Coordinates of C-alpha atoms in Angstrom, one line a residue:
X18 CA -21.9 76.8 -38.9
X19 CA -19.9 80.0 -39.1
X20 CA -19.7 82.4 -36.2
X21 CA -21.9 85.6 -37.1
X22 CA -21.2 89.2 -35.8
X23 CA -23.0 92.5 -36.1
X24 CA -21.4 95.7 -37.0
X25 CA -21.6 98.2 -34.0
X26 CA -20.3 101.3 -36.3
X27 CA -19.7 102.1 -40.0
X28 CA -16.3 101.3 -41.3
X29 CA -15.0 102.5 -44.5
X30 CA -12.1 100.4 -46.0
X31 CA -9.1 102.2 -47.2
X32 CA -6.5 99.9 -48.1
X33 CA -6.2 96.5 -50.0
X34 CA -7.4 93.5 -48.0
X35 CA -9.9 95.5 -45.9
X36 CA -13.7 95.5 -46.1
X37 CA -16.4 98.3 -45.3
X38 CA -18.8 97.9 -42.4
X39 CA -22.4 99.2 -42.1
X40 CA -24.1 99.8 -38.6
X41 CA -26.3 96.6 -37.8
X42 CA -25.4 94.7 -40.8
X43 CA -24.5 91.0 -40.1
X44 CA -21.1 89.4 -41.1
X45 CA -19.6 86.0 -41.2
X46 CA -16.4 85.2 -39.6
X47 CA -13.9 83.3 -41.5
X48 CA -11.7 82.7 -38.4
X49 CA -11.9 83.4 -34.8
X50 CA -8.3 84.3 -34.9
X51 CA -8.0 88.1 -34.5
X52 CA -4.8 89.9 -36.0
X53 CA -3.7 92.4 -33.5
X54 CA -7.4 93.6 -33.0
X55 CA -8.5 92.8 -36.7
X56 CA -10.7 90.1 -37.9
X57 CA -11.4 88.3 -41.1
X58 CA -14.8 87.7 -42.4
X59 CA -17.4 88.3 -45.2
X60 CA -19.6 91.5 -45.2
X61 CA -23.4 91.9 -46.3
X62 CA -22.2 92.4 -49.8
X63 CA -20.3 89.3 -50.0
X64 CA -16.9 91.0 -49.9
X65 CA -14.1 89.1 -47.9
X66 CA -11.2 90.9 -45.8
X67 CA -10.3 92.3 -42.7
X68 CA -12.2 94.5 -40.4
X69 CA -11.6 95.9 -36.6
X70 CA -12.7 93.3 -34.2
X71 CA -14.0 96.4 -31.6
X72 CA -16.5 97.4 -34.3
X73 CA -18.4 94.2 -34.1
X74 CA -20.5 92.2 -31.6
X75 CA -21.2 88.6 -31.7
X76 CA -24.9 87.6 -32.2
X77 CA -24.5 84.0 -32.5
X78 CA -22.1 81.6 -30.9
X79 CA -22.8 78.1 -31.7
X80 CA -21.6 76.0 -28.5
X81 CA -21.8 72.6 -30.3
X82 CA -19.0 73.8 -33.0
X83 CA -16.7 75.4 -30.1
X84 CA -14.5 73.4 -27.7
X85 CA -15.0 73.9 -24.1
X86 CA -11.7 76.1 -24.0
X87 CA -12.8 78.5 -26.5
X88 CA -12.9 82.0 -25.9
X89 CA -16.6 82.1 -26.6
X90 CA -17.5 79.2 -24.1
X91 CA -19.2 81.6 -21.4
X92 CA -21.2 83.2 -24.4
X93 CA -24.8 82.0 -24.7
X94 CA -26.0 80.9 -28.1
X95 CA -28.5 83.2 -29.6
X96 CA -28.8 86.8 -30.3
X97 CA -28.4 89.8 -28.1
X98 CA -28.3 93.3 -28.5
X99 CA -26.4 96.2 -26.9
X100 CA -28.0 97.8 -24.2
X101 CA -29.9 101.3 -25.2
X102 CA -28.0 104.1 -23.5
X103 CA -30.6 104.7 -20.4
X104 CA -31.6 101.3 -20.2
X105 CA -31.6 100.1 -16.4
X106 CA -31.5 96.3 -17.5
X107 CA -33.2 95.2 -14.3
X108 CA -32.7 91.7 -14.3
X109 CA -28.8 92.2 -14.0
X110 CA -29.4 95.3 -11.8
X111 CA -31.2 93.2 -9.4
X112 CA -28.2 90.7 -9.1
X113 CA -25.2 93.2 -9.5
X114 CA -24.7 93.6 -5.7
X115 CA -25.6 90.2 -4.4
X116 CA -22.8 88.6 -6.5
X117 CA -19.3 88.2 -5.2
X118 CA -17.0 90.5 -6.4
X119 CA -15.0 88.1 -8.7
X120 CA -18.4 87.5 -10.3
X121 CA -19.1 91.0 -11.5
X122 CA -22.0 91.3 -13.9
X123 CA -24.1 88.2 -14.6
X124 CA -23.2 87.8 -17.9
X125 CA -20.1 86.9 -19.6
X126 CA -17.0 88.9 -19.1
X127 CA -14.7 86.7 -21.2
X128 CA -12.6 89.1 -23.3
X129 CA -12.5 89.0 -27.2
X130 CA -8.7 87.5 -27.4
X131 CA -6.2 87.6 -24.8
X132 CA -7.0 89.1 -21.5
X133 CA -5.1 92.2 -20.3
X134 CA -2.2 90.8 -18.0
X135 CA 0.3 93.5 -17.8
X136 CA 3.9 92.2 -18.7
X137 CA 6.4 93.8 -16.3
X138 CA 9.2 92.0 -18.3
X139 CA 12.7 91.3 -16.7
X140 CA 15.6 93.6 -16.3
X141 CA 17.7 91.0 -18.0
X142 CA 15.9 91.8 -21.3
X143 CA 15.8 95.5 -21.0
X144 CA 19.0 95.8 -23.5
X145 CA 17.0 93.8 -26.2
X146 CA 16.2 95.9 -29.1
X147 CA 12.5 94.8 -28.9
X148 CA 11.6 98.5 -29.5
X149 CA 13.3 99.1 -33.1
X150 CA 13.6 95.6 -34.6
X151 CA 11.3 93.1 -32.9
X152 CA 7.7 92.5 -34.2
X153 CA 4.7 90.6 -32.9
X154 CA 4.9 88.4 -36.2
X155 CA 8.2 87.2 -35.0
X156 CA 6.3 85.2 -32.2
X157 CA 5.2 81.7 -33.3
X158 CA 1.7 81.7 -34.1
X159 CA 1.1 85.4 -33.1
X160 CA -1.2 86.1 -35.8
X161 CA -2.3 82.6 -36.9
X162 CA -1.5 80.5 -39.7
X163 CA -3.5 82.1 -42.2
X164 CA -1.5 85.4 -41.9
X165 CA 1.9 84.2 -41.5
X166 CA 3.2 86.8 -44.0
X167 CA 2.1 89.9 -42.2
X168 CA 4.8 91.7 -40.4
X169 CA 3.5 94.1 -37.6
X170 CA 5.4 97.1 -37.2
X171 CA 3.4 99.2 -35.0
X172 CA 0.0 98.2 -33.4
X173 CA -2.8 99.3 -31.6
X174 CA -1.9 96.9 -28.8
X175 CA 1.1 99.1 -28.4
X176 CA -0.8 102.2 -28.8
X177 CA 0.8 103.1 -32.1
X178 CA -0.6 105.2 -34.9
X179 CA -0.6 102.5 -37.4
X180 CA -0.2 98.7 -38.5
X181 CA 1.7 98.2 -41.4
X182 CA 2.6 94.8 -43.5
X183 CA 5.3 94.1 -46.0
X184 CA 2.8 95.0 -48.9
X185 CA 2.5 98.4 -47.2
X186 CA -1.1 97.7 -46.3
X187 CA -2.1 100.3 -43.7
X188 CA -4.3 99.0 -41.0
X189 CA -4.4 102.2 -39.0
X190 CA -6.9 102.8 -35.8
X191 CA -9.2 105.3 -37.4
X192 CA -12.6 105.6 -36.3
X193 CA -11.9 105.6 -32.5
X194 CA -13.7 102.7 -31.4
X195 CA -10.7 100.5 -31.1
X196 CA -10.2 97.8 -28.4
X197 CA -9.4 99.2 -24.7
X198 CA -6.6 101.2 -23.5
X199 CA -3.8 99.9 -25.5
X200 CA -1.5 97.0 -24.0
X201 CA 1.9 98.4 -22.6
X202 CA 4.5 96.7 -24.7
X203 CA 6.4 94.2 -22.7
X204 CA 10.0 94.6 -21.5
X205 CA 11.4 91.9 -23.7
X206 CA 11.4 90.6 -27.1
X207 CA 10.3 87.2 -25.8
X208 CA 6.9 88.5 -24.4
X209 CA 4.4 89.7 -26.7
X210 CA 0.4 89.7 -26.5
X211 CA -2.5 91.3 -27.9
X212 CA -5.7 93.0 -26.2
X213 CA -8.7 93.1 -28.3
X214 CA -12.2 94.5 -27.4
X215 CA -14.5 92.7 -25.4
X216 CA -17.9 91.8 -26.8
X217 CA -19.6 92.7 -23.8
X218 CA -20.3 96.6 -23.3
X219 CA -19.5 96.5 -19.7
X220 CA -16.3 94.7 -19.8
X221 CA -14.2 98.0 -20.0
X222 CA -15.9 99.1 -16.7
X223 CA -14.7 95.7 -15.0
X224 CA -11.5 95.7 -16.5
X225 CA -10.5 99.3 -15.7
X226 CA -11.3 98.7 -12.0
X227 CA -14.5 100.9 -11.9
X228 CA -16.6 98.0 -10.7
X229 CA -14.3 97.0 -7.8
X230 CA -14.1 100.6 -6.9
X231 CA -17.9 101.2 -6.9
X232 CA -18.5 98.2 -4.8
X233 CA -15.9 99.1 -2.1
X234 CA -13.4 96.5 -2.9
X235 CA -10.6 98.9 -3.8
X236 CA -8.0 99.3 -1.1
X237 CA -4.5 100.7 -0.6
X238 CA -2.5 103.5 1.1
X239 CA -2.7 106.8 -0.8
X240 CA 0.4 108.8 -0.5
X241 CA 0.4 112.4 -0.7
X242 CA 2.3 112.6 -4.1
X243 CA -0.3 110.3 -5.6
X244 CA -3.1 112.6 -4.6
X245 CA -5.2 113.9 -7.7
X246 CA -7.7 116.5 -7.4
X247 CA -10.7 117.5 -9.5
X248 CA -12.2 121.3 -9.2
X249 CA -15.3 122.7 -10.6
X250 CA -14.5 125.5 -13.1
X251 CA -16.4 127.8 -15.2
X252 CA -17.1 124.8 -17.6
X253 CA -17.7 122.2 -15.3
X254 CA -15.2 119.5 -13.5
X255 CA -11.8 119.9 -14.5
X256 CA -8.3 118.7 -13.5
X257 CA -6.6 120.8 -11.1
X258 CA -3.8 122.8 -12.8
X259 CA -0.2 121.6 -12.5
X260 CA 1.4 124.1 -9.9
X261 CA 4.8 123.9 -11.8
X262 CA 3.9 123.8 -15.6
X263 CA 6.9 122.9 -17.7
X264 CA 7.6 122.0 -21.5
X265 CA 10.2 119.6 -22.9
X266 CA 11.9 119.6 -26.4
X267 CA 13.1 116.8 -28.6
X268 CA 16.1 117.4 -30.4
X269 CA 19.1 116.1 -32.3
X270 CA 18.2 112.3 -33.2
X271 CA 21.7 110.4 -33.4
X272 CA 22.3 106.9 -34.4
X273 CA 24.2 105.2 -31.9
X274 CA 25.7 101.7 -31.7
X275 CA 26.5 99.0 -28.6
X276 CA 28.0 95.6 -28.5
X277 CA 30.7 96.8 -30.6
X278 CA 28.7 97.9 -33.5
X279 CA 26.3 94.9 -33.5
X280 CA 23.1 96.8 -32.7
X281 CA 22.2 100.4 -33.8
X282 CA 19.5 102.5 -32.3
X283 CA 18.3 106.2 -32.5
X284 CA 18.8 108.4 -29.4
X285 CA 16.7 111.5 -29.0
X286 CA 17.8 114.5 -26.8
X287 CA 15.1 115.7 -24.3
X288 CA 15.7 118.8 -22.6
X289 CA 13.0 119.7 -19.9
X290 CA 12.4 123.5 -19.1
X291 CA 12.2 122.7 -15.4
X292 CA 15.5 120.8 -15.1
X293 CA 17.3 122.0 -18.1
X294 CA 19.4 118.9 -17.8
X295 CA 19.6 116.9 -21.2
X296 CA 18.6 113.3 -21.2
X297 CA 19.0 110.9 -24.1
X298 CA 16.2 108.2 -24.6
X299 CA 15.6 105.6 -27.0
X300 CA 12.2 104.7 -28.6
X301 CA 11.9 101.8 -26.2
X302 CA 11.9 104.2 -23.2
X303 CA 9.0 106.2 -24.8
X304 CA 7.2 102.8 -25.4
X305 CA 7.9 101.6 -21.9
X306 CA 6.4 104.9 -20.5
X307 CA 3.4 104.7 -22.6
X308 CA 2.7 101.3 -21.3
X309 CA 3.0 102.2 -17.7
X310 CA 0.6 105.3 -18.0
X311 CA -2.3 103.5 -20.1
X312 CA -2.3 101.0 -17.5
X313 CA -2.3 103.4 -14.6
X314 CA -4.9 105.6 -15.7
X315 CA -8.0 104.2 -17.1
X316 CA -10.1 107.5 -17.7
X317 CA -7.1 109.6 -19.1
X318 CA -6.4 109.6 -22.6
X319 CA -2.8 108.8 -22.9
X320 CA -1.5 109.9 -26.5
X321 CA -0.4 107.3 -28.9
X322 CA 3.1 107.0 -29.9
X323 CA 4.3 107.3 -33.6
X324 CA 4.5 104.1 -35.5
X325 CA 7.3 101.6 -35.5
X326 CA 8.9 100.6 -38.6
X327 CA 10.6 97.4 -39.5
X328 CA 12.6 98.5 -42.5
X329 CA 14.1 102.2 -43.3
X330 CA 14.2 103.1 -39.6
X331 CA 17.5 104.9 -39.8
X332 CA 16.4 106.9 -43.0
X333 CA 16.7 110.5 -42.5
X334 CA 12.7 111.1 -43.5
X335 CA 11.5 108.5 -41.1
X336 CA 13.8 109.9 -38.4
X337 CA 12.7 113.3 -38.8
X338 CA 9.0 112.3 -39.1
X339 CA 9.3 110.1 -35.8
X340 CA 10.9 113.2 -33.8
X341 CA 8.1 115.4 -34.9
X342 CA 5.7 112.6 -33.8
X343 CA 7.4 112.4 -30.4
X344 CA 7.3 116.2 -30.0
X345 CA 3.7 116.3 -30.4
X346 CA 3.4 113.4 -28.0
X347 CA 5.7 115.0 -25.4
X348 CA 3.8 118.5 -25.7
X349 CA 0.5 116.7 -24.9
X350 CA 2.2 114.8 -22.1
X351 CA 3.6 117.9 -20.3
X352 CA 0.2 119.8 -21.0
X353 CA -1.7 117.1 -19.0
X354 CA -2.0 118.0 -15.2
X355 CA -2.0 114.6 -14.1
X356 CA 0.3 112.8 -16.7
X357 CA 2.9 115.7 -16.3
X358 CA 3.3 114.9 -12.6
X359 CA 3.3 111.1 -12.7
X360 CA 6.1 109.6 -11.0
X361 CA 6.9 107.4 -14.1
X362 CA 7.0 110.5 -16.6
X363 CA 9.3 112.5 -14.3
X364 CA 11.7 109.7 -13.9
X365 CA 11.6 109.2 -17.7
X366 CA 12.5 113.0 -17.8
X367 CA 15.0 113.3 -15.2
X368 CA 17.0 109.8 -15.2
X369 CA 19.6 109.4 -18.0
X370 CA 19.0 106.4 -19.4
X371 CA 23.0 105.6 -19.8
X372 CA 23.0 105.3 -15.8
X373 CA 21.5 101.9 -16.1
X374 CA 21.2 101.0 -12.4
X375 CA 19.3 104.3 -11.6
X376 CA 17.0 103.9 -14.6
X377 CA 16.2 100.2 -13.6
X378 CA 15.4 101.1 -9.9
X379 CA 12.9 103.8 -11.1
X380 CA 11.6 101.5 -13.7
X381 CA 10.9 98.7 -11.2
X382 CA 9.4 101.1 -8.6
X383 CA 7.0 102.3 -11.4
X384 CA 6.2 98.8 -12.4
X385 CA 5.1 98.0 -8.8
X386 CA 2.8 101.0 -8.4
X387 CA -0.1 99.9 -6.4
X388 CA -2.3 102.7 -7.6
X389 CA -3.6 101.4 -10.5
X390 CA -6.7 99.9 -11.6
X391 CA -9.4 100.5 -9.0
X392 CA -7.0 101.8 -6.7
X393 CA -6.6 104.8 -9.2
X394 CA -10.1 106.0 -8.3
X395 CA -8.9 106.1 -4.4
X396 CA -6.4 108.9 -5.5
X397 CA -9.2 111.1 -6.8
X398 CA -10.6 114.0 -4.5
X399 CA -12.9 116.7 -5.3
X400 CA -12.3 120.0 -3.8
X401 CA -16.2 120.9 -3.4
X402 CA -16.5 118.0 -1.1
X403 CA -18.5 114.8 -1.1
X404 CA -21.7 116.7 -0.9
X405 CA -21.3 117.9 -4.5
X406 CA -23.2 115.6 -6.5
X407 CA -23.7 115.5 -10.2
X408 CA -27.1 115.4 -11.9
X409 CA -27.2 111.9 -13.5
X410 CA -29.3 113.0 -16.5
X411 CA -26.9 116.1 -17.1
X412 CA -23.8 113.8 -17.0
X413 CA -25.4 111.2 -19.5
X414 CA -26.4 114.0 -21.8
X415 CA -22.7 115.4 -21.8
X416 CA -21.2 112.1 -22.2
X417 CA -23.6 111.2 -25.2
X418 CA -22.8 114.5 -26.8
X419 CA -19.3 113.9 -26.4
X420 CA -19.6 110.4 -28.0
X421 CA -21.5 111.9 -31.0
X422 CA -18.6 114.7 -31.1
X423 CA -15.7 112.2 -31.2
X424 CA -17.3 109.9 -33.7
X425 CA -17.8 112.9 -36.0
X426 CA -14.6 114.5 -35.5
X427 CA -13.1 111.0 -36.2
X428 CA -14.9 110.8 -39.6
X429 CA -13.8 114.3 -40.5
X430 CA -10.2 114.0 -39.3
X431 CA -10.0 110.8 -41.3
X432 CA -11.5 112.6 -44.4
X433 CA -9.2 115.7 -44.0
X434 CA -6.0 113.5 -43.7
X435 CA -6.9 111.7 -46.7
X436 CA -7.6 114.9 -48.4
X437 CA -4.3 116.5 -47.3
X438 CA -2.3 113.3 -48.2
X439 CA -3.8 113.4 -51.8
X440 CA -3.4 116.9 -52.2
X441 CA 0.3 116.8 -50.8
X442 CA 0.7 114.0 -53.5
X443 CA -0.4 116.2 -56.2
X444 CA 2.0 119.0 -55.4
X445 CA 5.0 116.7 -55.2
X446 CA 4.3 115.0 -58.4
X447 CA 1.6 116.4 -60.6
X448 CA 1.9 120.2 -60.0
X449 CA 5.5 119.9 -60.2
X450 CA 5.5 118.0 -63.0
X451 CA 2.8 120.4 -64.9
X452 CA 4.7 123.8 -64.0
X453 CA 8.1 122.3 -65.3
X454 CA 6.2 121.0 -68.5
X455 CA 5.3 124.7 -68.9
X456 CA 8.6 126.0 -68.2
X457 CA 10.1 123.6 -70.7
X458 CA 7.7 124.8 -73.3
X459 CA 8.7 128.5 -72.9
X460 CA 12.5 127.0 -73.1
X461 CA 11.7 125.5 -76.4
X462 CA 10.2 128.7 -77.6
X463 CA 13.3 130.7 -76.3
X464 CA 15.3 128.2 -78.0
X465 CA 13.7 128.7 -81.2
X466 CA 13.8 132.6 -81.2
X467 CA 17.5 132.4 -80.6
X468 CA 18.0 131.3 -84.1
X469 CA 17.2 134.9 -85.2
X470 CA 20.4 136.9 -84.8
X471 CA 19.1 140.3 -84.9
X472 CA 20.1 142.3 -81.9
X473 CA 16.7 143.9 -81.1
X474 CA 15.3 140.2 -80.3
X475 CA 18.0 139.4 -77.7
X476 CA 16.0 141.0 -74.8
X477 CA 12.8 139.0 -75.7
X478 CA 14.9 135.8 -76.0
X479 CA 16.3 136.3 -72.5
X480 CA 13.0 137.2 -71.0
X481 CA 11.4 134.2 -72.4
X482 CA 14.2 132.1 -71.2
X483 CA 13.8 133.6 -67.6
X484 CA 10.3 132.9 -67.8
X485 CA 11.0 129.3 -68.4
X486 CA 13.3 129.1 -65.2
X487 CA 10.5 130.9 -63.1
X488 CA 8.2 128.3 -64.0
X489 CA 10.5 125.6 -63.2
X490 CA 11.3 127.0 -59.8
X491 CA 7.6 127.5 -59.1
X492 CA 7.5 123.7 -59.6
X493 CA 10.0 122.9 -57.1
X494 CA 8.0 125.5 -54.6
X495 CA 5.2 123.2 -55.2
X496 CA 6.9 120.3 -54.3
X497 CA 8.7 121.3 -51.4
X498 CA 5.5 123.0 -49.8
X499 CA 4.1 120.0 -48.2
X500 CA 6.9 119.7 -45.9
X501 CA 6.1 123.2 -44.7
X502 CA 2.3 122.9 -44.0
X503 CA 0.4 119.9 -45.0
X504 CA 2.9 117.4 -43.4
X505 CA 2.4 119.4 -40.2
X506 CA -1.4 119.1 -40.2
X507 CA -1.3 115.5 -40.9
X508 CA 0.9 114.9 -38.0
X509 CA -1.4 116.6 -35.8
X510 CA -4.4 114.7 -37.2
X511 CA -2.6 111.4 -36.4
X512 CA -2.2 112.3 -33.1
X513 CA -5.8 113.1 -32.3
X514 CA -6.6 110.0 -34.2
X515 CA -5.0 108.1 -31.5
X516 CA -6.8 110.2 -28.9
X517 CA -9.9 109.6 -30.3
X518 CA -9.4 105.8 -30.4
X519 CA -8.9 105.9 -26.5
X520 CA -12.3 107.6 -25.8
X521 CA -14.7 105.0 -26.4
X522 CA -13.3 102.7 -23.6
X523 CA -13.3 105.9 -21.4
X524 CA -17.1 106.2 -22.2
X525 CA -17.8 102.6 -21.6
X526 CA -16.3 103.3 -17.7
X527 CA -18.8 106.1 -17.5
X528 CA -21.6 104.1 -18.8
X529 CA -21.3 101.0 -16.4
X530 CA -21.0 103.8 -13.9
X531 CA -24.1 105.3 -15.0
X532 CA -25.8 101.8 -15.0
X533 CA -24.8 101.3 -11.4
X534 CA -25.9 104.7 -10.4
X535 CA -29.2 104.2 -11.6
X536 CA -29.7 101.1 -9.6
X537 CA -28.7 103.2 -6.5
X538 CA -31.2 105.7 -7.2
X539 CA -34.0 103.0 -7.5
X540 CA -33.6 102.7 -3.9
X541 CA -32.9 98.8 -4.3
X542 CA -30.4 98.7 -1.3
X543 CA -29.9 99.7 2.2
X544 CA -28.9 103.7 2.9
X545 CA -25.4 103.3 4.2
X546 CA -24.2 101.2 1.3
X547 CA -26.1 103.3 -1.5
X548 CA -24.4 106.4 -0.1
X549 CA -20.8 105.0 -0.4
X550 CA -21.7 103.6 -3.8
X551 CA -23.3 107.1 -4.8
X552 CA -20.0 108.8 -3.8
X553 CA -17.9 106.5 -5.8
X554 CA -20.1 107.1 -8.9
X555 CA -20.0 110.7 -8.3
X556 CA -15.9 110.3 -8.4
X557 CA -16.1 108.4 -11.7
X558 CA -18.3 111.1 -13.2
X559 CA -16.0 113.8 -11.9
X560 CA -12.8 112.5 -13.7
X561 CA -14.5 111.6 -16.7
X562 CA -16.1 115.1 -17.5
X563 CA -12.6 116.6 -16.2
X564 CA -10.7 114.8 -18.9
X565 CA -13.4 115.7 -21.7
X566 CA -13.0 119.2 -20.7
X567 CA -9.3 119.1 -20.6
X568 CA -9.7 117.3 -24.3
X569 CA -11.4 120.1 -25.6
X570 CA -8.9 122.6 -24.1
X571 CA -6.1 121.2 -25.9
X572 CA -7.8 120.6 -29.1
X573 CA -8.9 124.4 -29.4
X574 CA -5.1 125.2 -28.6
X575 CA -3.6 122.9 -30.9
X576 CA -5.8 123.3 -33.9
X577 CA -5.8 127.3 -33.6
X578 CA -1.9 127.0 -33.6
X579 CA -1.9 124.6 -36.4
X580 CA -4.3 126.3 -38.7
X581 CA -2.4 129.6 -38.0
X582 CA 0.8 127.9 -39.1
X583 CA -0.8 126.4 -42.2
X584 CA -2.2 129.6 -43.3
X585 CA 0.8 131.6 -42.7
X586 CA 3.0 129.1 -44.8
X587 CA 0.4 129.0 -47.4
X588 CA 0.7 133.0 -47.9
X589 CA 4.3 132.8 -47.6
X590 CA 4.1 130.2 -50.5
X591 CA 2.0 132.2 -52.8
X592 CA 4.2 135.2 -52.0
X593 CA 7.1 133.3 -53.3
X594 CA 5.3 132.0 -56.4
X595 CA 4.0 135.7 -57.0
X596 CA 7.5 137.1 -56.7
X597 CA 8.8 134.6 -59.3
X598 CA 6.1 136.0 -61.9
X599 CA 7.0 139.5 -61.1
X600 CA 10.4 138.9 -61.5
X601 CA 9.6 137.3 -64.9
X602 CA 7.4 140.2 -65.8
X603 CA 10.0 142.9 -65.2
X604 CA 12.3 141.1 -67.8
X605 CA 9.9 142.3 -70.6
X606 CA 10.3 146.0 -69.5
X607 CA 13.5 146.5 -71.5
X608 CA 12.8 144.4 -74.5

């Protein structure tokens, strides 16, 4: 009997090979093998195709049909529903603190797909071009035999904007409910893994280290440079500002070679404002940094990198687009009070990648960082002191409001991106063609009038010919305009779709924290232990609200700036069109 799943969210298919989902509707799986976080199945309308694995939840797992080693072996058969937002789920709550730490929650914590084991890689493989040319599909059986034709050029497992195939099928993370904090890329082409969303709603709370921290099992020595502070601002908890803010430009992408020209890559010049020293980085250095930060900071939205591309990666348009995407990414990194001060990020900005010995030393140091997972929460301090407790219902209300906001924003950004892309296509092809068609018609009329050799008609002939040229030029203006305004808007939307894909897991961490805090407030445990857990829950709530606060601030900043730029460019565009028409009009004054 086929495994069945229930849709947790709506999903609208945008590409061939995808199917749409409707919340609460049941689907049948065609295969248990996930494809970089995507599954194949048949929806309630009988359509067969791909859909995001993180959008569904198993509702039936026939034990008799699965071998003991199946990834679903620990899931009980029968149906189960997601817990309601305010449910205390008392049977689990009564057992939660009586179980050993390794046991965690009393229900299955087996991840859907591979569990996340950070691959540190080896320095021997660091020189391989896994960032530019290798793909997950190169690995035997990486996608399953049914999908051997797929070529992964960017994946949500690596935290990139999109996933494409040889047939240009786009599988972009769109609705912000994708799996986990993305998997950091391995340091060698020979190591590849995927990470998918667990079917248990509290899995992220456990995987992120939230459970171990709350239960007091996190331990480690926190150095002064690792300490992070949350303060109470006018809008609630927020990250303490970076005392030494800076920016970093990304310029002059150049093609370089090594191994006597056998391998080629693009290097980008980075110029941090606080050092003024140029460093050149390849895409794989960005990829490595992303992986480290996504692993280290479970409740911080690390912006996704622009997509990889298997073919045409040295074409001018692709290089220009990637540079702009990296510039947005870098701006968000520098703007975040925590990410900007992270040792791995500073190593990335200040150590020349040409100095391989120094780079690898800093790389190893970052990979050995112990303040990850549960230990990350040990680095957090609240300036108002431990007595500053947040109201549980107020936190829950704010988080639920933010969840609804991100869901609506995700749908609207997807719609705007589709509309802008469609409009840009019309400008480049349709509008240009139509204006030039009008211009050609005026030109034909002018040529007909030229057959009249009367002197008094010469001025009119020239004016009509100039009008034809004006319309032809206006057509070119339409074709060039998307590069000035719409493309910049779509680049921003792509970056924020990556952010929105991060927040469901951050919210899951807070939901697990709320569940624990409810149990504490019910007075089910001794006072001393309850106070310690209360303080830990408080810290998780503080950092979650601080990250939400930061997201809203940069969102207002970015969309204000981008909309101003868009409208300014629109005004300039129509001024140019008006100027062309006015020049044509004045040609008739002397007729």
